Amino acid sequence: MSEPAWQRVRDLLERETPGGVVAVRGWVKTARHAKACSFVEVTDGSGVAGIQTVMDPSLPDYEDQVRRLRAGCALEVRGELAESPGRGQRFEIHAREVRVVGEVGDDYPLQKKRHSFEFLRTIGHLRMRTNTLGAVMRVRDAAARAVRGFLHEQGFVELHAPVITASDCEGAGELFRVETEGDEDFFGRPAYLTVSGQLQAEIGALALTRVYTFGPTFRAENSNTSRHLAEFWMVEPEAAFLELEGNVDLACRMLRSVCRRILEECEDDLRFFDARIEPGLLDTLQGVVEGPFERLTYDEAIAILERSNRSFEFPVTWGTDLQSEHERFLTEEHLKRPVVVSDWPASIKPFYMYWNDDERTVRAMDVLVPRVGELVGGSQREHRAERLARRMAHCGLRAEDYWWYLELRRHGSAPHSGFGLGFERLIQFVTGMANIRDVVPFPRVPGSAEF
Ligand code: 4AD
């Protein structure tokens, strides 16, 4: 069998030169056995579209092999590229050689009909073979490269933050404890899976000026929602000599750049999502690329919600966190676009945020987007030693547990800021997928860690 097929097929398709001999390897998407021949659509997962192959009885083993082909079989096909008389594709391959590499059992669960996403989650070992999950995985890959590309261009250095830590960055107590079987004290102290790479990123930023972490983070929050995972990936840029306004600007430019790159690179996949999953998706993304983000302070957001005359399930009062229904009202109904909400009550935000002079609010900012709600959470950090110590005491944290974090404020401290972008929520936003469990290869949620 000759070498990698799909690129060559694509090249041929692009140059529209029928007659060339091509070879493809992949899996049968659909097989239709007509009287005179078989039509077998093959895909290798590199794009939404498969390629139609036509197999006729002159092929060796036609009856034994070809007629038995069905969805899921792995195979190699070699043949000539020809203009297709059929509808739905311009080209097809007239097979000259077919080799079945792997057959499928009778109980192969992926049939031509549409399966529910709930069902597909129970077959995590096969679901990436579907159009939707395949497209999600390709967009996810492109998004990761788009994020890294943008940050690289802005001079950010990737810092590999540890997965095992001893600190609870967000202070919410949603920690997974790490211990070995039979030895709870492996690290000489309690250790946990990280909830955020931010504190380490701050160390990096106060040496390298601009760093980012991009890795898995873990939260033991018992939320069974369409926006929460127990294990999710987060991108966390952190920059020295940057205050809140610069941080907001960085987050908005990053989102715009990432959307632009994905629109460019994943045109076919996004068209598929626009047609099948979320009508209007392409316009929304184009709007993010072109339009400005709204800006509100937390006070303004609360005032809008109070004036809305909506009966929200969770009442709106100053000092409470925004719930999903509030985020959606602001972004989907009131503003109809992404919005940055800044200057939040200190009482509902973590210890590390810069205290405004009123000592009631902190320099925090969240980016909210339609459908997904909170996509980014960040802040300017408290870099003043005395204020930080007081704020930590306020939050009930022990100074000795964070001695190094406090010490950074005594040795060359500088204003600095950063944010965390929830990577799966970004993928939800750019694909239109409703449930976060369907935009991560292997979701981890309360009660489930299969595959
Ligand atoms: O707002 P969060 O908790 O912020 C932090 O962790 C900061 N340390 C980030 C920083 O400033 N460097 O989380 C940031 C983002 C949220 O906006 C959300 O998009 C996502 O992470 N996120 C989750 N995504 C999936 N499942 C969960 N359980 C998530 N919790 C937060």
Coordinates of C-alpha atoms and ligand atoms in Angstrom, one line a residue:
M1 CA 0.0 0.0 0.0
S2 CA 1.4 3.4 -0.9
E3 CA 2.0 6.1 1.6
P4 CA -0.3 8.5 3.5
A5 CA -3.3 8.8 1.5
W6 CA -5.4 11.6 2.7
Q7 CA -3.1 14.4 2.1
R8 CA -2.6 13.1 -1.4
V9 CA -6.3 12.7 -2.0
R10 CA -6.9 16.2 -0.8
D11 CA -4.2 17.5 -3.0
L12 CA -5.8 15.7 -5.9
L13 CA -9.2 16.9 -5.0
E14 CA -8.0 20.5 -4.8
R15 CA -6.2 20.3 -8.1
E16 CA -9.2 18.5 -9.6
T17 CA -7.2 16.0 -11.5
P18 CA -9.2 12.8 -11.9
G19 CA -7.4 9.7 -13.0
G20 CA -4.6 9.7 -10.4
V21 CA -4.1 6.6 -8.3
V22 CA -4.7 7.1 -4.6
A23 CA -4.7 5.0 -1.6
V24 CA -6.7 5.6 1.6
R25 CA -6.7 4.0 5.0
G26 CA -9.4 4.5 7.5
W27 CA -12.8 3.3 8.7
V28 CA -16.0 2.6 6.9
K29 CA -18.5 5.3 7.7
T30 CA -21.3 3.8 5.6
A31 CA -21.5 0.9 3.3
R32 CA -24.3 0.5 0.8
H33 CA -24.3 -2.8 -1.2
A34 CA -26.3 -2.3 -4.4
K35 CA -26.9 -5.0 -7.0
A36 CA -24.0 -4.1 -9.3
C37 CA -21.5 -2.8 -6.8
S38 CA -20.8 -1.4 -3.3
F39 CA -20.6 2.2 -2.2
V40 CA -18.3 2.5 0.8
E41 CA -17.6 5.8 2.4
V42 CA -14.3 5.8 4.2
T43 CA -12.9 8.3 6.7
D44 CA -9.6 8.6 8.5
G45 CA -11.0 11.3 10.9
S46 CA -9.0 14.1 9.3
G47 CA -12.1 16.0 8.3
V48 CA -15.9 15.9 8.5
A49 CA -16.2 14.6 5.0
G50 CA -15.2 11.0 4.1
I51 CA -14.5 9.9 0.6
Q52 CA -16.8 7.7 -1.4
T53 CA -15.2 4.5 -2.8
V54 CA -16.9 2.4 -5.4
M55 CA -16.2 -1.3 -5.3
D56 CA -17.3 -3.6 -8.1
P57 CA -17.5 -7.4 -8.4
S58 CA -14.3 -7.6 -10.5
L59 CA -12.4 -7.1 -7.2
P60 CA -10.8 -10.2 -5.8
D61 CA -12.7 -11.5 -2.8
Y62 CA -15.7 -9.3 -3.7
E63 CA -18.3 -11.6 -2.3
D64 CA -16.2 -12.7 0.8
Q65 CA -14.8 -9.4 1.8
V66 CA -16.4 -6.4 0.1
R67 CA -20.0 -7.4 0.5
R68 CA -19.4 -7.9 4.2
L69 CA -18.0 -4.5 4.8
R70 CA -20.0 -2.3 7.2
A71 CA -19.7 0.7 9.4
G72 CA -16.7 0.6 11.6
C73 CA -14.4 -1.8 9.6
A74 CA -10.8 -0.7 9.2
L75 CA -9.6 -1.0 5.6
E76 CA -7.1 0.1 3.0
V77 CA -8.4 1.0 -0.5
R78 CA -6.3 1.7 -3.6
G79 CA -7.9 3.0 -6.8
E80 CA -8.4 5.7 -9.3
L81 CA -9.8 9.1 -8.5
A82 CA -12.8 9.8 -10.7
E83 CA -15.5 12.5 -11.0
S84 CA -18.5 11.3 -9.2
P85 CA -21.9 11.1 -10.9
G86 CA -23.6 10.7 -7.6
R87 CA -24.9 13.5 -5.5
G88 CA -23.1 14.8 -2.4
Q89 CA -19.5 14.5 -3.7
R90 CA -17.6 15.6 -6.7
F91 CA -15.0 12.8 -6.6
E92 CA -14.9 9.2 -5.7
I93 CA -12.4 6.4 -5.8
H94 CA -12.9 3.4 -8.1
A95 CA -11.3 0.7 -6.0
R96 CA -8.7 -1.6 -7.6
E97 CA -7.5 -3.2 -4.3
V98 CA -9.3 -3.5 -1.0
R99 CA -7.8 -4.9 2.1
V100 CA -9.9 -5.4 5.2
V101 CA -7.6 -4.6 8.1
G102 CA -10.0 -5.0 11.0
E103 CA -13.5 -6.3 11.0
V104 CA -16.3 -5.2 13.3
G105 CA -18.4 -7.3 15.6
D106 CA -22.2 -7.6 15.3
D107 CA -22.6 -5.5 18.3
Y108 CA -20.8 -2.5 16.9
P109 CA -22.8 0.3 18.5
L110 CA -22.3 3.2 16.0
Q111 CA -25.1 2.9 13.4
K112 CA -26.1 5.4 10.8
K113 CA -28.8 6.9 12.9
R114 CA -28.1 9.8 15.1
H115 CA -27.1 8.8 18.6
S116 CA -27.7 11.0 21.6
F117 CA -24.7 12.6 23.3
E118 CA -25.7 10.8 26.5
F119 CA -25.4 7.5 24.8
L120 CA -22.2 8.4 23.1
R121 CA -20.7 9.2 26.6
T122 CA -21.2 5.6 27.5
I123 CA -19.0 4.5 24.6
G124 CA -16.0 6.9 25.1
H125 CA -13.8 4.4 23.3
L126 CA -15.7 4.8 20.1
R127 CA -17.4 8.2 20.1
M128 CA -14.6 10.1 18.5
R129 CA -15.5 8.2 15.3
T130 CA -18.7 10.2 15.0
N131 CA -18.8 13.3 12.9
T132 CA -19.5 15.6 15.9
L133 CA -16.9 14.3 18.3
G134 CA -14.3 14.0 15.6
A135 CA -14.9 17.7 14.7
V136 CA -14.7 18.7 18.4
M137 CA -11.3 17.0 18.8
R138 CA -10.0 18.7 15.7
V139 CA -11.2 22.1 16.8
R140 CA -9.8 21.5 20.3
D141 CA -6.4 20.8 18.7
A142 CA -6.6 24.0 16.6
A143 CA -7.7 26.0 19.6
A144 CA -4.7 24.8 21.7
R145 CA -2.4 25.8 18.9
A146 CA -4.1 29.2 18.5
V147 CA -3.8 29.9 22.2
R148 CA -0.1 29.0 22.3
G149 CA 0.5 30.9 19.0
F150 CA -1.1 34.1 20.3
L151 CA 0.8 34.0 23.6
H152 CA 4.1 33.2 22.0
E153 CA 3.6 36.2 19.7
Q154 CA 3.0 38.4 22.8
G155 CA 6.2 37.2 24.4
F156 CA 4.8 34.8 26.9
V157 CA 7.0 31.9 28.0
E158 CA 5.2 28.6 28.8
L159 CA 5.8 27.5 32.4
H160 CA 5.0 24.0 33.3
A161 CA 3.2 24.2 36.6
P162 CA 3.1 21.2 39.0
V163 CA 0.0 19.0 39.1
I164 CA 0.7 18.2 42.7
T165 CA 0.6 21.1 45.1
A166 CA 0.2 22.0 48.8
S167 CA -1.8 25.2 48.3
D168 CA -5.4 25.8 47.6
C169 CA -5.1 28.7 45.2
E170 CA -8.8 29.5 45.0
G171 CA -9.4 28.9 48.7
A172 CA -12.6 27.2 48.0
G173 CA -11.6 23.9 49.6
E174 CA -12.5 21.9 46.5
L175 CA -9.4 19.8 46.7
F176 CA -8.5 16.2 45.7
R177 CA -6.0 14.8 48.2
V178 CA -3.0 13.0 46.8
E179 CA -1.5 10.1 48.8
T180 CA 0.1 6.7 48.1
E181 CA -1.6 3.5 49.2
G182 CA -0.7 3.0 52.8
D183 CA 1.4 6.2 53.1
E184 CA -0.6 9.4 53.7
D185 CA 2.6 11.3 54.3
F186 CA 4.5 10.8 51.1
F187 CA 5.3 14.4 50.7
G188 CA 5.8 15.1 54.4
R189 CA 2.6 17.2 54.4
P190 CA -0.9 17.1 52.9
A191 CA -0.7 17.4 49.1
Y192 CA -3.4 17.9 46.5
L193 CA -4.1 18.0 42.8
T194 CA -3.8 21.6 41.7
V195 CA -6.9 23.7 41.2
S196 CA -4.9 26.4 39.3
G197 CA -1.3 27.0 38.2
Q198 CA -1.7 30.7 39.1
L199 CA 0.5 30.9 42.2
Q200 CA 3.4 29.3 40.4
A201 CA 2.7 31.5 37.3
E202 CA 3.1 34.5 39.6
I203 CA 6.5 33.3 40.6
G204 CA 7.4 32.9 37.0
A205 CA 6.0 36.4 36.0
L206 CA 8.1 38.1 38.7
A207 CA 11.2 36.7 37.0
L208 CA 10.4 36.3 33.3
T209 CA 7.8 39.1 33.1
R210 CA 5.3 37.2 30.9
V211 CA 4.5 33.5 31.4
Y212 CA 1.6 31.2 31.0
T213 CA 0.6 27.7 32.2
F214 CA -1.6 25.4 30.2
G215 CA -2.5 22.2 31.8
P216 CA -5.1 20.1 33.6
T217 CA -6.6 21.4 36.8
F218 CA -8.9 19.7 39.3
R219 CA -11.9 20.7 41.3
A220 CA -13.7 18.4 43.7
E221 CA -16.9 20.4 43.5
N222 CA -20.0 18.4 43.4
S223 CA -21.6 20.2 40.5
N224 CA -23.4 18.1 37.9
T225 CA -23.9 20.9 35.4
S226 CA -23.2 21.3 31.7
R227 CA -20.3 23.7 32.5
H228 CA -18.4 21.9 35.2
L229 CA -15.8 19.1 35.1
A230 CA -13.8 17.7 37.9
E231 CA -10.7 17.7 35.6
F232 CA -10.5 20.6 33.1
W233 CA -7.7 22.4 31.3
M234 CA -6.9 25.9 32.0
V235 CA -4.7 28.5 30.2
E236 CA -3.3 30.9 32.7
P237 CA -1.3 33.9 31.4
E238 CA 0.4 36.0 34.1
A239 CA 2.3 39.2 33.4
A240 CA 4.4 41.6 35.6
F241 CA 4.0 45.3 35.3
L242 CA 0.4 44.8 34.2
E243 CA -2.6 46.2 35.9
L244 CA -6.3 45.4 35.6
E245 CA -6.9 47.4 32.4
G246 CA -4.0 45.8 30.6
N247 CA -5.2 42.4 31.8
V248 CA -8.7 43.0 30.4
D249 CA -7.2 44.1 27.1
L250 CA -5.0 41.0 26.9
A251 CA -7.9 38.6 27.6
C252 CA -10.1 40.3 24.9
R253 CA -7.3 40.3 22.3
M254 CA -6.6 36.7 23.1
L255 CA -10.2 35.6 22.6
R256 CA -10.5 37.5 19.4
S257 CA -7.3 36.1 18.0
V258 CA -8.2 32.5 19.0
C259 CA -11.6 32.8 17.4
R260 CA -10.1 34.3 14.2
R261 CA -7.5 31.5 13.9
I262 CA -10.1 28.8 14.5
L263 CA -12.4 30.4 11.9
E264 CA -9.6 30.3 9.4
E265 CA -8.3 26.9 10.2
C266 CA -11.4 24.9 10.9
E267 CA -13.8 26.2 8.3
D268 CA -15.4 22.8 7.5
D269 CA -15.8 21.8 11.0
L270 CA -17.3 25.1 12.1
R271 CA -19.7 25.0 9.1
F272 CA -20.7 21.5 10.4
F273 CA -21.4 22.9 13.9
D274 CA -23.3 25.9 12.5
A275 CA -25.5 23.6 10.4
R276 CA -26.0 20.7 12.9
I277 CA -25.4 21.9 16.4
E278 CA -25.8 25.7 16.9
P279 CA -27.4 27.7 14.1
G280 CA -25.8 31.2 14.0
L281 CA -22.5 30.0 15.4
L282 CA -20.4 31.4 12.6
D283 CA -22.0 34.9 13.0
T284 CA -21.4 34.8 16.7
L285 CA -17.7 34.0 16.2
Q286 CA -17.4 36.6 13.5
G287 CA -19.0 39.1 15.9
V288 CA -16.3 38.3 18.5
V289 CA -13.6 38.8 16.0
E290 CA -14.9 42.1 14.8
G291 CA -16.9 43.7 17.6
P292 CA -15.8 45.2 20.9
F293 CA -16.5 43.5 24.1
E294 CA -18.9 45.3 26.5
R295 CA -17.5 46.6 29.8
L296 CA -19.4 46.8 33.1
T297 CA -18.4 47.1 36.7
Y298 CA -20.0 44.6 39.1
D299 CA -22.1 47.4 40.5
E300 CA -23.4 48.2 37.0
A301 CA -24.1 44.6 36.3
I302 CA -26.1 44.3 39.5
A303 CA -28.1 47.4 38.7
I304 CA -29.0 46.1 35.3
L305 CA -30.1 42.8 36.7
E306 CA -32.2 44.5 39.4
R307 CA -33.8 46.8 36.9
S308 CA -34.6 43.9 34.5
N309 CA -37.8 42.9 36.4
R310 CA -37.0 39.3 35.8
S311 CA -37.8 36.7 38.4
F312 CA -34.5 34.9 38.6
E313 CA -34.3 31.7 40.5
F314 CA -31.4 33.2 42.5
P315 CA -32.2 36.7 43.7
V316 CA -29.7 39.4 42.8
T317 CA -28.2 41.4 45.6
W318 CA -24.9 43.2 45.9
G319 CA -22.3 40.9 47.4
T320 CA -23.5 37.6 45.8
D321 CA -21.9 35.8 42.9
L322 CA -23.5 36.0 39.5
Q323 CA -25.3 32.7 38.7
S324 CA -25.5 31.2 35.2
E325 CA -29.0 32.7 34.7
H326 CA -27.7 36.2 35.4
E327 CA -24.7 35.7 33.1
R328 CA -26.9 34.5 30.3
F329 CA -29.4 37.4 30.8
L330 CA -26.5 39.9 30.5
T331 CA -24.8 38.3 27.5
E332 CA -27.7 36.8 25.5
E333 CA -30.5 39.2 26.1
H334 CA -29.4 42.5 27.5
L335 CA -26.1 43.1 25.6
K336 CA -26.1 40.3 23.1
R337 CA -22.4 40.0 23.1
P338 CA -19.4 39.1 25.4
V339 CA -19.0 41.4 28.4
V340 CA -16.2 42.0 30.9
V341 CA -17.4 42.5 34.4
S342 CA -14.8 44.1 36.8
D343 CA -14.4 45.3 40.4
W344 CA -16.1 42.6 42.3
P345 CA -17.0 42.4 46.0
A346 CA -13.9 41.3 47.9
S347 CA -16.0 38.9 50.0
I348 CA -16.7 36.5 47.2
K349 CA -13.3 36.5 45.6
P350 CA -10.0 34.8 46.5
F351 CA -7.3 36.1 48.8
Y352 CA -4.8 37.1 46.1
M353 CA -6.8 39.8 44.4
Y354 CA -5.8 43.5 44.6
W355 CA -7.8 45.3 47.1
N356 CA -9.3 48.5 45.8
D357 CA -9.1 51.5 48.2
D358 CA -12.7 51.1 49.3
E359 CA -11.6 47.7 50.7
R360 CA -15.0 46.5 49.6
T361 CA -14.1 45.5 46.1
V362 CA -11.1 43.9 44.4
R363 CA -9.6 44.4 40.9
A364 CA -11.2 41.2 39.5
M365 CA -12.5 40.7 36.1
D366 CA -14.6 38.0 34.5
V367 CA -15.3 37.6 30.8
L368 CA -18.8 36.3 30.2
V369 CA -20.0 35.1 26.8
P370 CA -23.4 34.1 25.4
R371 CA -24.4 30.4 26.0
V372 CA -21.4 29.6 28.1
G373 CA -21.4 32.3 30.8
E374 CA -18.1 32.7 32.6
L375 CA -15.3 31.9 30.2
V376 CA -12.4 33.8 31.9
G377 CA -11.7 34.7 35.5
G378 CA -8.8 36.8 36.5
S379 CA -7.5 39.8 38.4
Q380 CA -4.7 42.2 39.2
R381 CA -2.8 40.5 42.1
E382 CA -2.2 42.1 45.5
H383 CA 1.5 42.9 45.3
R384 CA 1.7 45.0 48.4
A385 CA 3.0 42.9 51.3
E386 CA 1.1 44.6 54.1
R387 CA -2.3 44.5 52.3
L388 CA -1.8 40.9 51.2
A389 CA -1.0 39.8 54.8
R390 CA -4.2 41.6 56.0
R391 CA -6.3 40.1 53.2
M392 CA -5.0 36.6 53.9
A393 CA -5.9 37.0 57.5
H394 CA -9.4 38.2 56.5
C395 CA -9.8 35.0 54.4
G396 CA -8.6 32.8 57.3
L397 CA -5.4 31.7 55.7
R398 CA -2.3 30.9 57.7
A399 CA 0.7 33.0 56.7
E400 CA 3.1 30.1 57.2
D401 CA 1.4 28.0 54.5
Y402 CA 2.0 30.7 52.0
W403 CA 5.4 32.0 53.3
W404 CA 6.9 32.1 49.8
Y405 CA 4.0 33.9 48.3
L406 CA 4.3 36.6 51.0
E407 CA 8.1 36.7 50.6
L408 CA 7.7 37.5 46.9
R409 CA 6.1 40.7 48.0
R410 CA 9.2 41.7 49.9
H411 CA 11.8 41.0 47.2
G412 CA 11.2 43.0 44.1
S413 CA 7.5 43.0 44.1
A414 CA 5.7 44.6 41.2
P415 CA 2.2 45.1 40.0
H416 CA 1.1 42.0 38.1
S417 CA -2.0 40.5 36.7
G418 CA -3.3 37.4 35.0
F419 CA -6.4 35.3 34.2
G420 CA -7.6 31.8 33.7
L421 CA -9.3 30.7 30.5
G422 CA -11.4 27.6 31.0
F423 CA -10.3 25.6 27.9
E424 CA -13.3 23.4 27.7
R425 CA -15.6 26.3 28.0
L426 CA -13.8 28.0 25.1
I427 CA -14.4 24.8 23.1
Q428 CA -18.1 24.9 24.0
F429 CA -18.2 28.5 22.9
V430 CA -16.6 28.0 19.5
T431 CA -18.4 24.7 18.7
G432 CA -21.8 25.4 20.1
M433 CA -21.7 22.1 22.0
A434 CA -24.2 22.3 24.9
N435 CA -22.5 20.0 27.4
I436 CA -18.9 20.4 28.6
R437 CA -18.6 16.5 28.8
D438 CA -18.7 16.4 25.0
V439 CA -15.8 18.8 24.4
V440 CA -13.2 16.9 26.4
P441 CA -11.9 13.5 25.2
F442 CA -12.5 11.8 28.5
P443 CA -14.7 13.6 30.9
R444 CA -14.2 13.3 34.7
V445 CA -17.3 14.3 36.7
P446 CA -18.8 13.2 40.0
G447 CA -19.6 9.5 39.7
S448 CA -17.8 8.8 36.5
A449 CA -14.2 8.3 35.5
E450 CA -14.5 5.6 32.9
F451 CA -12.1 5.3 30.0
Ligands
4AD1 O1 -12.4 31.6 38.0 P1 -11.4 30.5 38.2 O2 -11.7 29.6 39.4 O3 -10.0 31.2 38.3 C1 -8.8 30.6 38.7 O4 -8.6 29.5 38.9 C2 -7.7 31.7 38.7 N1 -6.6 31.1 39.5 C3 -7.3 32.0 37.3 C4 -6.2 33.0 37.2 O5 -6.4 34.1 37.5 N2 -5.0 32.6 36.8 O6 -11.3 29.6 36.9 C5 -11.0 30.2 35.7 C6 -11.8 29.6 34.6 C7 -13.3 29.9 34.7 O7 -13.6 31.2 34.2 C8 -13.9 28.8 33.9 O8 -13.9 29.2 32.5 C9 -13.0 27.7 34.1 O9 -11.8 28.2 34.6 N3 -13.5 26.7 35.1 C10 -14.0 25.5 34.9 N4 -14.2 24.8 33.7 C11 -14.7 23.6 33.8 N5 -15.0 23.0 34.9 C12 -14.9 23.6 36.1 N6 -15.3 23.0 37.3 C13 -14.4 24.9 36.1 N7 -14.1 25.8 37.1 C14 -13.6 26.9 36.5

